[in-house]
PDB file of C-alpha atoms in Angstrom:
ATOM      1  CA  MET V   1      -0.182  -0.013  -0.174  1.00 42.00           C
ATOM      2  CA  ILE V   2       2.715   2.563   0.866  1.00 41.00           C
ATOM      3  CA  PHE V   3       4.569   1.506  -2.314  1.00 42.00           C
ATOM      4  CA  LEU V   4       1.443   2.267  -4.481  1.00 45.00           C
ATOM      5  CA  SER V   5       0.740   5.441  -2.592  1.00 51.00           C
ATOM      6  CA  LYS V   6       4.324   6.660  -3.354  1.00 50.00           C
ATOM      7  CA  ALA V   7       3.875   5.732  -7.015  1.00 51.00           C
ATOM      8  CA  LEU V   8       0.634   7.502  -7.308  1.00 51.00           C
ATOM      9  CA  LEU V   9       2.007  10.575  -5.725  1.00 50.00           C
ATOM     10  CA  HIS V  10       5.067  10.522  -7.914  1.00 52.00           C
ATOM     11  CA  ALA V  11       2.863  10.324 -11.071  1.00 54.00           C
ATOM     12  CA  PHE V  12       0.839  13.111  -9.760  1.00 53.00           C
ATOM     13  CA  LEU V  13       3.807  15.298  -9.309  1.00 49.00           C
ATOM     14  CA  VAL V  14       5.228  14.648 -12.457  1.00 47.00           C
ATOM     15  CA  GLY V  15       1.964  15.318 -14.217  1.00 54.00           C
ATOM     16  CA  PHE V  16       1.637  18.665 -12.307  1.00 47.00           C
ATOM     17  CA  ALA V  17       4.963  19.793 -13.393  1.00 47.00           C
ATOM     18  CA  LEU V  18       4.665  18.901 -16.954  1.00 46.00           C
ATOM     19  CA  SER V  19       1.376  20.909 -17.247  1.00 50.00           C
ATOM     20  CA  PHE V  20       3.340  24.122 -16.741  1.00 45.00           C
ATOM     21  CA  SER V  21       6.062  23.194 -19.338  1.00 46.00           C
ATOM     22  CA  PRO V  22       5.676  25.343 -22.531  1.00 46.00           C
ATOM     23  CA  ARG V  23       6.963  22.307 -24.619  1.00 45.00           C
ATOM     24  CA  THR V  24       4.081  20.085 -23.546  1.00 43.00           C
ATOM     25  CA  ILE V  25       1.227  22.521 -24.359  1.00 42.00           C
ATOM     26  CA  PRO V  26      -0.495  20.696 -27.136  1.00 45.00           C
ATOM     27  CA  SER V  27      -1.746  22.477 -30.406  1.00 43.00           C
ATOM     28  CA  THR V  28      -5.246  22.674 -31.463  1.00 40.00           C
ATOM     29  CA  ARG V  29      -4.961  19.862 -33.829  1.00 42.00           C
ATOM     30  CA  MET V  30      -3.530  17.748 -31.036  1.00 39.00           C
ATOM     31  CA  GLN V  31      -6.370  18.544 -28.741  1.00 44.00           C
ATOM     32  CA  LEU V  32      -8.934  17.456 -31.340  1.00 43.00           C
ATOM     33  CA  ARG V  33      -7.563  14.030 -32.247  1.00 46.00           C
ATOM     34  CA  PRO V  34      -8.288  12.627 -28.707  1.00 45.00           C
ATOM     35  CA  MET V  35     -11.861  14.123 -28.960  1.00 46.00           C
ATOM     36  CA  GLN V  36     -12.574  12.757 -32.371  1.00 48.00           C
ATOM     37  CA  GLN V  37     -11.184   9.366 -31.390  1.00 50.00           C
ATOM     38  CA  GLY V  38     -13.320   9.143 -28.320  1.00 52.00           C
ATOM     39  CA  ALA V  39     -16.386  11.068 -29.792  1.00 53.00           C
ATOM     40  CA  SER V  40     -19.464   9.520 -30.161  1.00 61.00           C
ATOM     41  CA  PRO V  41     -21.069   8.994 -33.925  1.00 64.00           C
ATOM     42  CA  THR V  42     -23.453  11.610 -33.135  1.00 67.00           C
ATOM     43  CA  LEU V  43     -20.926  14.078 -32.305  1.00 62.00           C
ATOM     44  CA  LEU V  44     -18.922  13.419 -35.299  1.00 63.00           C
ATOM     45  CA  SER V  45     -22.078  13.469 -37.461  1.00 69.00           C
ATOM     46  CA  MET V  46     -22.861  17.016 -36.025  1.00 70.00           C
ATOM     47  CA  SER V  47     -19.167  18.193 -36.765  1.00 72.00           C
ATOM     48  CA  ALA V  48     -19.300  17.013 -40.254  1.00 73.00           C
ATOM     49  CA  GLN V  49     -22.683  18.636 -40.762  1.00 75.00           C
ATOM     50  CA  SER V  50     -21.301  22.039 -39.185  1.00 83.00           C
ATOM     51  CA  ASP V  51     -18.474  21.771 -41.727  1.00 79.00           C
ATOM     52  CA  ALA V  52     -20.683  21.224 -44.747  1.00 81.00           C
ATOM     53  CA  GLU V  53     -22.944  24.139 -43.767  1.00 84.00           C
ATOM     54  CA  ALA V  54     -19.914  26.313 -43.356  1.00 84.00           C
ATOM     55  CA  LEU V  55     -18.644  25.273 -46.878  1.00 86.00           C
ATOM     56  CA  LEU V  56     -21.953  25.904 -48.338  1.00 87.00           C
ATOM     57  CA  ARG V  57     -22.349  29.360 -46.690  1.00 86.00           C
ATOM     58  CA  LYS V  58     -18.973  30.287 -47.950  1.00 86.00           C
ATOM     59  CA  ALA V  59     -19.975  29.057 -51.531  1.00 88.00           C
ATOM     60  CA  ARG V  60     -23.036  31.294 -51.452  1.00 88.00           C
ATOM     61  CA  GLU V  61     -20.992  34.256 -50.117  1.00 87.00           C
ATOM     62  CA  LEU V  62     -18.465  33.808 -53.170  1.00 88.00           C
ATOM     63  CA  ARG V  63     -21.181  33.339 -55.601  1.00 88.00           C
ATOM     64  CA  ALA V  64     -23.029  36.424 -54.402  1.00 85.00           C
ATOM     65  CA  GLN V  65     -19.726  38.421 -54.447  1.00 87.00           C
ATOM     66  CA  ALA V  66     -19.252  37.205 -58.059  1.00 87.00           C
ATOM     67  CA  GLU V  67     -22.592  38.363 -59.053  1.00 81.00           C
ATOM     68  CA  ALA V  68     -22.096  41.568 -57.610  1.00 79.00           C
ATOM     69  CA  ASP V  69     -18.802  42.188 -59.378  1.00 79.00           C
ATOM     70  CA  GLU V  70     -20.408  41.223 -62.743  1.00 79.00           C
ATOM     71  CA  SER V  71     -23.208  43.462 -62.150  1.00 73.00           C
ATOM     72  CA  THR V  72     -20.855  46.256 -61.292  1.00 79.00           C
ATOM     73  CA  LEU V  73     -18.726  45.584 -64.398  1.00 78.00           C
ATOM     74  CA  HIS V  74     -21.879  45.637 -66.577  1.00 72.00           C
ATOM     75  CA  THR V  75     -23.190  48.721 -65.025  1.00 78.00           C
ATOM     76  CA  SER V  76     -19.726  50.341 -65.533  1.00 80.00           C
ATOM     77  CA  LEU V  77     -19.793  49.441 -69.314  1.00 81.00           C
ATOM     78  CA  ILE V  78     -23.177  50.294 -69.874  1.00 80.00           C
ATOM     79  CA  ASN V  79     -22.574  53.850 -68.212  1.00 84.00           C
ATOM     80  CA  LYS V  80     -19.324  54.267 -70.357  1.00 89.00           C
ATOM     81  CA  LYS V  81     -21.162  53.362 -73.658  1.00 87.00           C
ATOM     82  CA  LYS V  82     -24.033  55.898 -72.777  1.00 89.00           C
ATOM     83  CA  ALA V  83     -21.665  58.587 -72.107  1.00 92.00           C
ATOM     84  CA  GLN V  84     -19.928  57.858 -75.413  1.00 93.00           C
ATOM     85  CA  ASP V  85     -23.245  57.715 -77.255  1.00 94.00           C
ATOM     86  CA  ASP V  86     -24.449  60.908 -75.669  1.00 95.00           C
ATOM     87  CA  GLU V  87     -21.080  62.604 -76.739  1.00 96.00           C
ATOM     88  CA  THR V  88     -21.530  61.302 -80.147  1.00 97.00           C
ATOM     89  CA  ASP V  89     -25.239  62.478 -80.234  1.00 97.00           C
ATOM     90  CA  ASN V  90     -23.972  66.075 -79.342  1.00 97.00           C
ATOM     91  CA  LEU V  91     -21.575  65.911 -82.275  1.00 97.00           C
ATOM     92  CA  ILE V  92     -24.241  64.810 -84.629  1.00 97.00           C
ATOM     93  CA  GLN V  93     -26.578  67.672 -83.312  1.00 97.00           C
ATOM     94  CA  ASP V  94     -23.565  69.915 -84.212  1.00 96.00           C
ATOM     95  CA  LEU V  95     -22.971  68.377 -87.663  1.00 97.00           C
ATOM     96  CA  PHE V  96     -26.687  68.015 -88.640  1.00 97.00           C
ATOM     97  CA  PRO V  97     -28.568  70.924 -87.060  1.00 96.00           C
ATOM     98  CA  LEU V  98     -32.287  71.148 -87.581  1.00 94.00           C
ATOM     99  CA  SER V  99     -31.962  74.181 -89.742  1.00 93.00           C
ATOM    100  CA  LEU V 100     -29.514  72.249 -92.333  1.00 95.00           C
ATOM    101  CA  PRO V 101     -31.209  71.869 -95.702  1.00 92.00           C
ATOM    102  CA  ARG V 102     -31.312  68.501 -96.996  1.00 88.00           C
ATOM    103  CA  ASP V 103     -30.691  69.450-100.581  1.00 87.00           C
ATOM    104  CA  LYS V 104     -27.629  71.679-100.036  1.00 87.00           C
ATOM    105  CA  GLY V 105     -26.641  69.804 -96.770  1.00 93.00           C
ATOM    106  CA  ALA V 106     -23.510  67.922 -98.106  1.00 96.00           C
ATOM    107  CA  LYS V 107     -21.697  71.207 -99.145  1.00 95.00           C
ATOM    108  CA  ILE V 108     -22.361  72.884 -95.806  1.00 96.00           C
ATOM    109  CA  LEU V 109     -21.726  69.706 -93.905  1.00 96.00           C
ATOM    110  CA  SER V 110     -18.175  69.304 -95.535  1.00 95.00           C
ATOM    111  CA  ASP V 111     -17.460  72.933 -94.348  1.00 95.00           C
ATOM    112  CA  THR V 112     -18.223  72.094 -90.848  1.00 95.00           C
ATOM    113  CA  MET V 113     -16.295  68.840 -90.967  1.00 94.00           C
ATOM    114  CA  GLU V 114     -13.310  70.841 -92.521  1.00 92.00           C
ATOM    115  CA  LYS V 115     -13.271  73.101 -89.724  1.00 93.00           C
ATOM    116  CA  LYS V 116     -13.670  70.644 -86.874  1.00 92.00           C
ATOM    117  CA  ARG V 117     -10.900  68.431 -88.356  1.00 90.00           C
ATOM    118  CA  LEU V 118     -12.607  65.291 -87.278  1.00 91.00           C
ATOM    119  CA  SER V 119     -10.685  62.135 -87.418  1.00 91.00           C
ATOM    120  CA  VAL V 120     -11.632  59.161 -89.326  1.00 92.00           C
ATOM    121  CA  ALA V 121     -12.291  57.118 -86.098  1.00 93.00           C
ATOM    122  CA  CYS V 122     -14.708  59.721 -84.733  1.00 95.00           C
ATOM    123  CA  LEU V 123     -16.544  59.783 -88.143  1.00 96.00           C
ATOM    124  CA  LYS V 124     -17.017  56.190 -88.049  1.00 96.00           C
ATOM    125  CA  ARG V 125     -18.537  56.352 -84.464  1.00 96.00           C
ATOM    126  CA  VAL V 126     -21.086  59.017 -86.110  1.00 97.00           C
ATOM    127  CA  VAL V 127     -21.866  56.417 -88.816  1.00 97.00           C
ATOM    128  CA  GLU V 128     -22.313  53.569 -86.267  1.00 96.00           C
ATOM    129  CA  ARG V 129     -24.524  55.906 -84.073  1.00 96.00           C
ATOM    130  CA  LEU V 130     -26.612  57.053 -86.927  1.00 97.00           C
ATOM    131  CA  HIS V 131     -27.265  53.542 -87.848  1.00 95.00           C
ATOM    132  CA  LYS V 132     -28.282  52.491 -84.551  1.00 93.00           C
ATOM    133  CA  ARG V 133     -30.602  55.215 -84.128  1.00 94.00           C
ATOM    134  CA  GLU V 134     -32.067  54.706 -87.555  1.00 94.00           C
ATOM    135  CA  VAL V 135     -32.467  50.788 -86.844  1.00 91.00           C
ATOM    136  CA  ALA V 136     -34.311  51.809 -83.633  1.00 90.00           C
ATOM    137  CA  ALA V 137     -36.461  54.411 -85.282  1.00 92.00           C
ATOM    138  CA  ARG V 138     -37.609  51.994 -88.024  1.00 89.00           C
ATOM    139  CA  GLY V 139     -38.825  49.533 -85.437  1.00 87.00           C
ATOM    140  CA  LEU V 140     -36.325  46.683 -86.494  1.00 80.00           C
ATOM    141  CA  ASP V 141     -35.847  44.145 -83.958  1.00 67.00           C
ATOM    142  CA  HIS V 142     -32.594  44.992 -81.788  1.00 65.00           C
ATOM    143  CA  VAL V 143     -31.389  44.369 -78.379  1.00 67.00           C
ATOM    144  CA  GLU V 144     -30.713  47.313 -76.026  1.00 67.00           C
ATOM    145  CA  PRO V 145     -29.186  47.101 -72.410  1.00 65.00           C
ATOM    146  CA  SER V 146     -31.038  48.702 -69.586  1.00 64.00           C
ATOM    147  CA  LEU V 147     -30.149  49.274 -65.781  1.00 61.00           C
ATOM    148  CA  LYS V 148     -32.881  48.741 -63.623  1.00 64.00           C
ATOM    149  CA  ASN V 149     -32.459  48.799 -59.664  1.00 62.00           C
ATOM    150  CA  THR V 150     -28.632  48.344 -60.327  1.00 61.00           C
ATOM    151  CA  GLN V 151     -29.456  45.320 -62.122  1.00 62.00           C
ATOM    152  CA  VAL V 152     -28.341  45.122 -65.933  1.00 60.00           C
ATOM    153  CA  THR V 153     -30.716  43.681 -68.280  1.00 64.00           C
ATOM    154  CA  PHE V 154     -30.970  43.273 -72.020  1.00 62.00           C
ATOM    155  CA  GLU V 155     -34.309  43.822 -73.768  1.00 69.00           C
ATOM    156  CA  ARG V 156     -35.449  43.134 -77.195  1.00 68.00           C
ATOM    157  CA  VAL V 157     -37.056  46.186 -78.728  1.00 70.00           C
ATOM    158  CA  SER V 158     -38.989  46.636 -81.871  1.00 71.00           C
ATOM    159  CA  ASP V 159     -40.956  49.850 -81.597  1.00 82.00           C
ATOM    160  CA  ALA V 160     -41.160  52.416 -84.370  1.00 87.00           C
ATOM    161  CA  ASN V 161     -40.388  56.226 -83.929  1.00 92.00           C
ATOM    162  CA  GLU V 162     -41.593  58.073 -86.940  1.00 93.00           C
ATOM    163  CA  GLN V 163     -40.168  61.556 -85.597  1.00 95.00           C
ATOM    164  CA  GLU V 164     -36.822  60.022 -84.862  1.00 95.00           C
ATOM    165  CA  LEU V 165     -36.727  58.220 -88.165  1.00 94.00           C
ATOM    166  CA  LYS V 166     -37.402  61.764 -89.967  1.00 94.00           C
ATOM    167  CA  ARG V 167     -34.669  63.130 -87.955  1.00 95.00           C
ATOM    168  CA  VAL V 168     -32.008  60.633 -88.876  1.00 96.00           C
ATOM    169  CA  ASP V 169     -33.010  59.141 -92.200  1.00 95.00           C
ATOM    170  CA  GLY V 170     -30.393  59.993 -94.988  1.00 95.00           C
ATOM    171  CA  LEU V 171     -27.770  61.428 -92.601  1.00 97.00           C
ATOM    172  CA  ILE V 172     -25.235  58.694 -93.380  1.00 97.00           C
ATOM    173  CA  GLN V 173     -25.530  59.214 -96.970  1.00 96.00           C
ATOM    174  CA  MET V 174     -24.998  62.857 -96.524  1.00 97.00           C
ATOM    175  CA  LEU V 175     -22.081  62.464 -94.367  1.00 97.00           C
ATOM    176  CA  ILE V 176     -20.649  60.193 -97.156  1.00 97.00           C
ATOM    177  CA  GLU V 177     -21.298  62.788 -99.799  1.00 96.00           C
ATOM    178  CA  ALA V 178     -19.754  65.570 -97.520  1.00 96.00           C
ATOM    179  CA  ALA V 179     -16.788  63.321 -97.128  1.00 95.00           C
ATOM    180  CA  ALA V 180     -16.558  62.923-100.928  1.00 95.00           C
ATOM    181  CA  ILE V 181     -16.301  66.785-101.283  1.00 95.00           C
ATOM    182  CA  LEU V 182     -13.469  66.823 -98.814  1.00 94.00           C
ATOM    183  CA  ASP V 183     -11.671  64.025-100.778  1.00 93.00           C
ATOM    184  CA  GLU V 184     -11.872  65.802-104.016  1.00 93.00           C
ATOM    185  CA  LYS V 185     -10.613  68.966-102.429  1.00 91.00           C
ATOM    186  CA  HIS V 186      -7.793  67.143-100.950  1.00 87.00           C
ATOM    187  CA  LEU V 187      -6.775  65.418-104.300  1.00 87.00           C
ATOM    188  CA  LYS V 188      -6.757  68.719-106.020  1.00 88.00           C
ATOM    189  CA  GLU V 189      -4.383  70.151-103.301  1.00 84.00           C
ATOM    190  CA  GLN V 190      -2.106  67.178-103.615  1.00 81.00           C
ATOM    191  CA  GLU V 191      -1.599  67.924-107.165  1.00 84.00           C
ATOM    192  CA  LEU V 192      -0.160  71.007-106.295  1.00 82.00           C
ATOM    193  CA  ASN V 193       1.809  69.840-103.196  1.00 78.00           C
ATOM    194  CA  PRO V 194       2.498  66.072-103.887  1.00 72.00           C
ATOM    195  CA  VAL V 195       4.200  65.733-100.302  1.00 67.00           C
ATOM    196  CA  ARG V 196       2.043  63.003 -98.316  1.00 65.00           C
ATOM    197  CA  HIS V 197       2.247  62.479 -94.551  1.00 63.00           C
ATOM    198  CA  HIS V 198       1.576  59.104 -92.836  1.00 59.00           C
ATOM    199  CA  VAL V 199      -1.230  60.938 -90.509  1.00 60.00           C
ATOM    200  CA  ASP V 200      -3.179  61.787 -93.611  1.00 59.00           C
ATOM    201  CA  ASP V 201      -3.915  58.274 -94.216  1.00 62.00           C
ATOM    202  CA  SER V 202      -3.985  56.906 -90.759  1.00 65.00           C
ATOM    203  CA  HIS V 203      -5.914  59.754 -88.907  1.00 67.00           C
ATOM    204  CA  TRP V 204      -7.746  61.597 -91.502  1.00 70.00           C
ATOM    205  CA  ALA V 205      -8.071  59.074 -94.332  1.00 71.00           C
ATOM    206  CA  SER V 206      -7.589  62.106 -96.606  1.00 75.00           C
ATOM    207  CA  GLY V 207      -8.588  61.223-100.187  1.00 84.00           C
ATOM    208  CA  LYS V 208     -10.417  58.151 -99.041  1.00 90.00           C
ATOM    209  CA  LEU V 209     -12.617  59.319 -96.402  1.00 93.00           C
ATOM    210  CA  SER V 210     -15.852  58.680 -98.274  1.00 94.00           C
ATOM    211  CA  GLU V 211     -14.880  55.344 -99.188  1.00 94.00           C
ATOM    212  CA  THR V 212     -13.857  54.409 -95.661  1.00 94.00           C
ATOM    213  CA  LEU V 213     -17.344  55.784 -94.312  1.00 96.00           C
ATOM    214  CA  ALA V 214     -19.353  53.910 -96.996  1.00 96.00           C
ATOM    215  CA  GLU V 215     -17.556  50.705 -96.249  1.00 95.00           C
ATOM    216  CA  LYS V 216     -18.488  51.187 -92.521  1.00 95.00           C
ATOM    217  CA  ALA V 217     -22.112  51.777 -93.307  1.00 95.00           C
ATOM    218  CA  HIS V 218     -22.243  48.692 -95.736  1.00 94.00           C
ATOM    219  CA  PHE V 219     -20.835  46.572 -92.831  1.00 93.00           C
ATOM    220  CA  LEU V 220     -23.245  47.730 -90.404  1.00 92.00           C
ATOM    221  CA  GLY V 221     -26.196  47.171 -92.663  1.00 87.00           C
ATOM    222  CA  ARG V 222     -24.920  43.620 -93.596  1.00 85.00           C
ATOM    223  CA  GLU V 223     -24.229  42.711 -89.972  1.00 79.00           C
ATOM    224  CA  HIS V 224     -27.671  43.759 -88.976  1.00 69.00           C
ATOM    225  CA  GLU V 225     -29.172  41.672 -92.129  1.00 70.00           C
ATOM    226  CA  ASP V 226     -27.104  38.633 -91.062  1.00 64.00           C
ATOM    227  CA  GLN V 227     -28.331  38.865 -87.613  1.00 66.00           C
ATOM    228  CA  PHE V 228     -31.957  39.059 -88.922  1.00 57.00           C
ATOM    229  CA  LYS V 229     -31.394  36.163 -91.055  1.00 57.00           C
ATOM    230  CA  ASP V 230     -30.079  34.050 -88.365  1.00 60.00           C
ATOM    231  CA  ARG V 231     -32.917  34.896 -86.082  1.00 58.00           C
ATOM    232  CA  LEU V 232     -35.305  33.929 -88.916  1.00 54.00           C
ATOM    233  CA  GLN V 233     -33.620  30.709 -89.594  1.00 61.00           C
ATOM    234  CA  GLU V 234     -33.645  29.862 -85.867  1.00 61.00           C
ATOM    235  CA  TYR V 235     -37.365  30.620 -85.965  1.00 54.00           C
ATOM    236  CA  TYR V 236     -37.861  28.291 -89.056  1.00 56.00           C
ATOM    237  CA  GLU V 237     -35.952  25.534 -87.323  1.00 65.00           C
ATOM    238  CA  ALA V 238     -37.883  25.708 -84.253  1.00 62.00           C
ATOM    239  CA  ALA V 239     -41.156  25.809 -86.161  1.00 58.00           C
ATOM    240  CA  LYS V 240     -40.156  22.691 -87.848  1.00 61.00           C
ATOM    241  CA  LYS V 241     -39.322  20.749 -84.878  1.00 64.00           C
ATOM    242  CA  LYS V 242     -42.603  21.874 -83.358  1.00 58.00           C
ATOM    243  CA  ASP V 243     -44.433  20.534 -86.496  1.00 58.00           C
ATOM    244  CA  SER V 244     -42.631  17.135 -86.670  1.00 61.00           C
ATOM    245  CA  LYS V 245     -43.352  16.524 -83.016  1.00 56.00           C
ATOM    246  CA  HIS V 246     -47.026  17.263 -83.777  1.00 51.00           C
ATOM    247  CA  VAL V 247     -46.956  15.038 -86.691  1.00 49.00           C
ATOM    248  CA  ALA V 248     -45.213  12.330 -84.755  1.00 52.00           C
ATOM    249  CA  GLY V 249     -47.625  12.582 -81.992  1.00 55.00           C
ATOM    250  CA  ARG V 250     -50.704  12.334 -84.322  1.00 54.00           C
ATOM    251  CA  ASP V 251     -49.384   9.202 -86.027  1.00 53.00           C
ATOM    252  CA  GLU V 252     -49.021   7.434 -82.831  1.00 51.00           C
ATOM    253  CA  SER V 253     -52.326   8.320 -81.571  1.00 51.00           C
ATOM    254  CA  SER V 254     -53.782   7.003 -84.904  1.00 48.00           C
ATOM    255  CA  THR V 255     -51.773   3.688 -84.944  1.00 46.00           C
ATOM    256  CA  SER V 256     -53.955   0.655 -84.697  1.00 42.00           C
ATOM    257  CA  MET V 257     -53.160  -2.708 -83.589  1.00 37.00           C
ATOM    258  CA  PHE V 258     -55.180  -4.305 -86.574  1.00 37.00           C
ATOM    259  CA  PRO V 259     -54.406  -3.458 -90.427  1.00 37.00           C
TER     260      PRO V 259
END
């Protein structure tokens, strides 16, 4: 009995001393292992369920953050595009005032273009914007982005606007004719002074401005026509599938066991 008591006392003192040693302080992972090994199946199931819920919550947070970032990006792009469209519309208003006569508009417009010294890139944006406004005014099917309650949506629009169509119809052609007047003037000046600079071709498209703008207008018209044909083909294919399913269902319902 005395030997046993001394052994117990020795073990107690050793354990008490080791509890104050920094080297013997177990880490969190070391603490969890004995608990998990001795834990009941119910506790293990609750722990696994808690981990799964935490992962699902984290996944939902990441998805919500990704959707918010995407919406912010779309909103920024739409606002940037709207600002550019507003700037181009202001330029269009300067180039084509309501007082501009349609019969002599090309000559007056060429003078305005020469004073403003607009680059070919800027005039291409004018053509693109006029084309978009004309498509919308004619009521042709097109898609426009919109911002509602900080959410970006894309809507298919096909409403005609007779007043807007009267305003923009024929302006692209007038712009091309005005560019042709500037091209002719430039070619005459070049005969007197044959020195040619790279910026004339790259920035101003001097001598080929009307051709460049006409190609841009043709490309936009062809692009919209191709998109319309693609949508029409999709409609035909969907209609064929619907008819084939209807015929097949009718044949099955009329099939008899006896000839």
